[in-house]
PDB file of C-alpha atoms in Angstrom:
ATOM      1  CA  MET A  28      -0.253   0.107  -0.146  1.00  0.00           C
ATOM      2  CA  THR A  29       1.685   3.056  -0.520  1.00  0.00           C
ATOM      3  CA  THR A  30       2.031   5.346   1.831  1.00  0.00           C
ATOM      4  CA  ILE A  31       2.623   9.590   2.502  1.00  0.00           C
ATOM      5  CA  GLU A  32       2.923  11.980   5.406  1.00  0.00           C
ATOM      6  CA  VAL A  33       2.520  16.031   5.116  1.00  0.00           C
ATOM      7  CA  ASP A  34       3.675  17.757   7.846  1.00  0.00           C
ATOM      8  CA  GLU A  35       3.521  21.670   7.216  1.00  0.00           C
ATOM      9  CA  ASP A  36       5.932  24.034   9.366  1.00  0.00           C
ATOM     10  CA  GLU A  37       5.621  27.949   9.101  1.00  0.00           C
ATOM     11  CA  ARG A  38       9.437  29.991   8.696  1.00  0.00           C
ATOM     12  CA  GLY A  39       8.805  33.375   8.772  1.00  0.00           C
ATOM     13  CA  PRO A  40       7.456  33.674   5.368  1.00  0.00           C
ATOM     14  CA  TRP A  41       8.197  30.457   3.741  1.00  0.00           C
ATOM     15  CA  THR A  42       5.444  27.544   4.432  1.00  0.00           C
ATOM     16  CA  VAL A  43       7.639  23.970   4.764  1.00  0.00           C
ATOM     17  CA  LEU A  44       6.089  21.054   4.111  1.00  0.00           C
ATOM     18  CA  SER A  45       8.077  18.084   4.558  1.00  0.00           C
ATOM     19  CA  ILE A  46       6.947  14.512   2.159  1.00  0.00           C
ATOM     20  CA  ARG A  47       7.589  11.434   3.455  1.00  0.00           C
ATOM     21  CA  GLY A  48       7.005   8.354   2.179  1.00  0.00           C
ATOM     22  CA  GLU A  49       6.018   7.376  -1.633  1.00  0.00           C
ATOM     23  CA  LEU A  50       4.728  10.453  -4.151  1.00  0.00           C
ATOM     24  CA  ASP A  51       2.828   8.407  -6.638  1.00  0.00           C
ATOM     25  CA  LEU A  52      -0.231   8.448  -8.911  1.00  0.00           C
ATOM     26  CA  VAL A  53      -2.266   7.539  -5.258  1.00  0.00           C
ATOM     27  CA  THR A  54      -0.584  10.090  -2.943  1.00  0.00           C
ATOM     28  CA  SER A  55      -0.117  12.877  -5.887  1.00  0.00           C
ATOM     29  CA  PRO A  56      -4.105  14.551  -4.737  1.00  0.00           C
ATOM     30  CA  ARG A  57      -3.234  14.818  -1.524  1.00  0.00           C
ATOM     31  CA  ILE A  58       0.116  16.640  -2.449  1.00  0.00           C
ATOM     32  CA  ARG A  59      -1.654  18.609  -4.650  1.00  0.00           C
ATOM     33  CA  ARG A  60      -4.243  19.198  -2.387  1.00  0.00           C
ATOM     34  CA  ARG A  61      -1.806  20.986   0.621  1.00  0.00           C
ATOM     35  CA  VAL A  62      -0.181  23.817  -2.312  1.00  0.00           C
ATOM     36  CA  HIS A  63      -3.884  24.578  -3.248  1.00  0.00           C
ATOM     37  CA  ASP A  64      -4.432  25.187   0.160  1.00  0.00           C
ATOM     38  CA  ALA A  65      -1.150  26.838   1.266  1.00  0.00           C
ATOM     39  CA  VAL A  66      -2.147  29.949  -1.654  1.00  0.00           C
ATOM     40  CA  ALA A  67      -5.580  29.873  -1.091  1.00  0.00           C
ATOM     41  CA  GLY A  68      -4.527  30.957   2.762  1.00  0.00           C
ATOM     42  CA  GLY A  69      -2.419  33.276   1.217  1.00  0.00           C
ATOM     43  CA  ARG A  70       0.518  31.949   1.686  1.00  0.00           C
ATOM     44  CA  HIS A  71       2.743  31.709  -1.600  1.00  0.00           C
ATOM     45  CA  ASP A  72       6.517  31.193  -0.745  1.00  0.00           C
ATOM     46  CA  LEU A  73       7.027  27.389  -0.266  1.00  0.00           C
ATOM     47  CA  VAL A  74       9.483  25.095   0.603  1.00  0.00           C
ATOM     48  CA  ILE A  75       8.822  21.422  -1.014  1.00  0.00           C
ATOM     49  CA  ASP A  76      10.991  18.679   1.482  1.00  0.00           C
ATOM     50  CA  LEU A  77      10.966  15.726  -0.442  1.00  0.00           C
ATOM     51  CA  SER A  78      13.900  14.492   1.451  1.00  0.00           C
ATOM     52  CA  ALA A  79      12.216  11.922   2.993  1.00  0.00           C
ATOM     53  CA  VAL A  80      10.476  10.666  -0.403  1.00  0.00           C
ATOM     54  CA  ARG A  81      11.055   6.827  -1.331  1.00  0.00           C
ATOM     55  CA  PHE A  82      10.117   6.947  -4.339  1.00  0.00           C
ATOM     56  CA  CYS A  83       8.300   9.396  -7.134  1.00  0.00           C
ATOM     57  CA  ASP A  84       6.382   8.880 -10.441  1.00  0.00           C
ATOM     58  CA  SER A  85       5.477  11.634 -13.159  1.00  0.00           C
ATOM     59  CA  SER A  86       2.210  11.896 -11.391  1.00  0.00           C
ATOM     60  CA  GLY A  87       4.718  13.349  -8.226  1.00  0.00           C
ATOM     61  CA  VAL A  88       6.981  15.608 -11.329  1.00  0.00           C
ATOM     62  CA  GLY A  89       3.453  16.407 -12.210  1.00  0.00           C
ATOM     63  CA  VAL A  90       2.781  17.935  -8.779  1.00  0.00           C
ATOM     64  CA  LEU A  91       5.466  19.763  -8.065  1.00  0.00           C
ATOM     65  CA  ILE A  92       5.515  21.007 -11.739  1.00  0.00           C
ATOM     66  CA  ALA A  93       2.205  22.140 -11.683  1.00  0.00           C
ATOM     67  CA  ALA A  94       3.220  23.816  -8.122  1.00  0.00           C
ATOM     68  CA  ARG A  95       5.743  25.931  -9.567  1.00  0.00           C
ATOM     69  CA  ARG A  96       3.188  27.182 -11.954  1.00  0.00           C
ATOM     70  CA  LEU A  97       0.635  28.387  -9.585  1.00  0.00           C
ATOM     71  CA  LEU A  98       2.987  29.977  -7.439  1.00  0.00           C
ATOM     72  CA  ARG A  99       4.614  31.736  -9.982  1.00  0.00           C
ATOM     73  CA  SER A 100       1.355  32.581 -11.038  1.00  0.00           C
ATOM     74  CA  CYS A 101       0.585  34.827  -7.951  1.00  0.00           C
ATOM     75  CA  GLY A 102       3.933  36.041  -7.634  1.00  0.00           C
ATOM     76  CA  GLY A 103       5.316  33.256  -5.031  1.00  0.00           C
ATOM     77  CA  ARG A 104       8.454  31.053  -5.010  1.00  0.00           C
ATOM     78  CA  LEU A 105       8.750  27.325  -4.576  1.00  0.00           C
ATOM     79  CA  ARG A 106      12.111  25.917  -3.481  1.00  0.00           C
ATOM     80  CA  LEU A 107      12.647  22.250  -3.481  1.00  0.00           C
ATOM     81  CA  ILE A 108      14.768  20.209  -1.037  1.00  0.00           C
ATOM     82  CA  LEU A 109      16.702  17.780  -2.327  1.00  0.00           C
ATOM     83  CA  PRO A 110      19.758  16.540  -0.543  1.00  0.00           C
ATOM     84  CA  GLU A 111      22.654  14.473  -2.518  1.00  0.00           C
ATOM     85  CA  ALA A 112      23.613  12.294   0.259  1.00  0.00           C
ATOM     86  CA  VAL A 113      21.370   9.667   2.019  1.00  0.00           C
ATOM     87  CA  VAL A 114      19.167  11.444   4.541  1.00  0.00           C
ATOM     88  CA  GLU A 115      19.084   8.782   8.061  1.00  0.00           C
ATOM     89  CA  GLY A 116      15.906   7.542   8.217  1.00  0.00           C
ATOM     90  CA  GLY A 117      14.936   9.508   4.927  1.00  0.00           C
ATOM     91  CA  GLY A 118      15.472   9.200   1.062  1.00  0.00           C
ATOM     92  CA  ASP A 119      18.153   8.407  -1.118  1.00  0.00           C
ATOM     93  CA  GLY A 120      18.536  10.811  -3.940  1.00  0.00           C
ATOM     94  CA  HIS A 121      15.439   9.399  -5.666  1.00  0.00           C
ATOM     95  CA  VAL A 122      13.552  12.445  -6.320  1.00  0.00           C
ATOM     96  CA  ASP A 123      16.502  14.115  -7.510  1.00  0.00           C
ATOM     97  CA  ARG A 124      17.630  11.583 -10.240  1.00  0.00           C
ATOM     98  CA  VAL A 125      13.847  11.656 -11.319  1.00  0.00           C
ATOM     99  CA  LEU A 126      13.472  15.033 -12.023  1.00  0.00           C
ATOM    100  CA  SER A 127      17.031  14.909 -13.967  1.00  0.00           C
ATOM    101  CA  ALA A 128      16.326  11.644 -15.800  1.00  0.00           C
ATOM    102  CA  LEU A 129      13.355  13.684 -17.126  1.00  0.00           C
ATOM    103  CA  GLY A 130      15.061  17.233 -17.899  1.00  0.00           C
ATOM    104  CA  VAL A 131      12.564  19.433 -15.353  1.00  0.00           C
ATOM    105  CA  ARG A 132      15.419  19.569 -12.256  1.00  0.00           C
ATOM    106  CA  ARG A 133      16.913  22.964 -14.117  1.00  0.00           C
ATOM    107  CA  LEU A 134      12.963  24.841 -13.458  1.00  0.00           C
ATOM    108  CA  PHE A 135      13.581  24.290 -10.014  1.00  0.00           C
ATOM    109  CA  GLU A 136      15.085  26.048  -6.991  1.00  0.00           C
ATOM    110  CA  VAL A 137      17.055  23.932  -5.331  1.00  0.00           C
ATOM    111  CA  TYR A 138      18.472  23.536  -1.729  1.00  0.00           C
ATOM    112  CA  GLY A 139      20.154  20.392   0.407  1.00  0.00           C
ATOM    113  CA  ASP A 140      18.027  21.570   3.828  1.00  0.00           C
ATOM    114  CA  VAL A 141      15.647  24.091   5.058  1.00  0.00           C
ATOM    115  CA  PRO A 142      17.321  26.110   6.578  1.00  0.00           C
ATOM    116  CA  THR A 143      19.382  27.096   3.834  1.00  0.00           C
ATOM    117  CA  ALA A 144      16.106  27.259   2.024  1.00  0.00           C
ATOM    118  CA  VAL A 145      14.224  29.356   3.847  1.00  0.00           C
ATOM    119  CA  GLU A 146      17.243  31.917   3.868  1.00  0.00           C
ATOM    120  CA  GLU A 147      16.171  35.545   2.514  1.00  0.00           C
ATOM    121  CA  VAL A 148      19.882  37.106   0.921  1.00  0.00           C
ATOM    122  CA  SER A 149      20.041  40.930   2.287  1.00  0.00           C
TER     123      SER A 149
END
């Protein structure tokens, strides 16, 4: 059975969605809904932490691309957490490999961890 867990946190102007599990055809609608709920709530700066995602298929990639499009349309920002190293208890860089293989990684602002992603440059 496919499972996914999502935690939400506020870090200054950023909303951080930390995802654990599998991002696939079954779970993608839940992530899409969380992104839409954030935007509807006026939160237009979003970090999606994918470091603990073990599996991502094309529907998961589609959700990320749609989130980017939605946030750009409302003047918002999207940043992804895609660490290269194996994360303890989490993912193994699978999402980074999938995005790279599909040629869409370049579309995203990618960071190695949440603290770096939410830093504001003066």
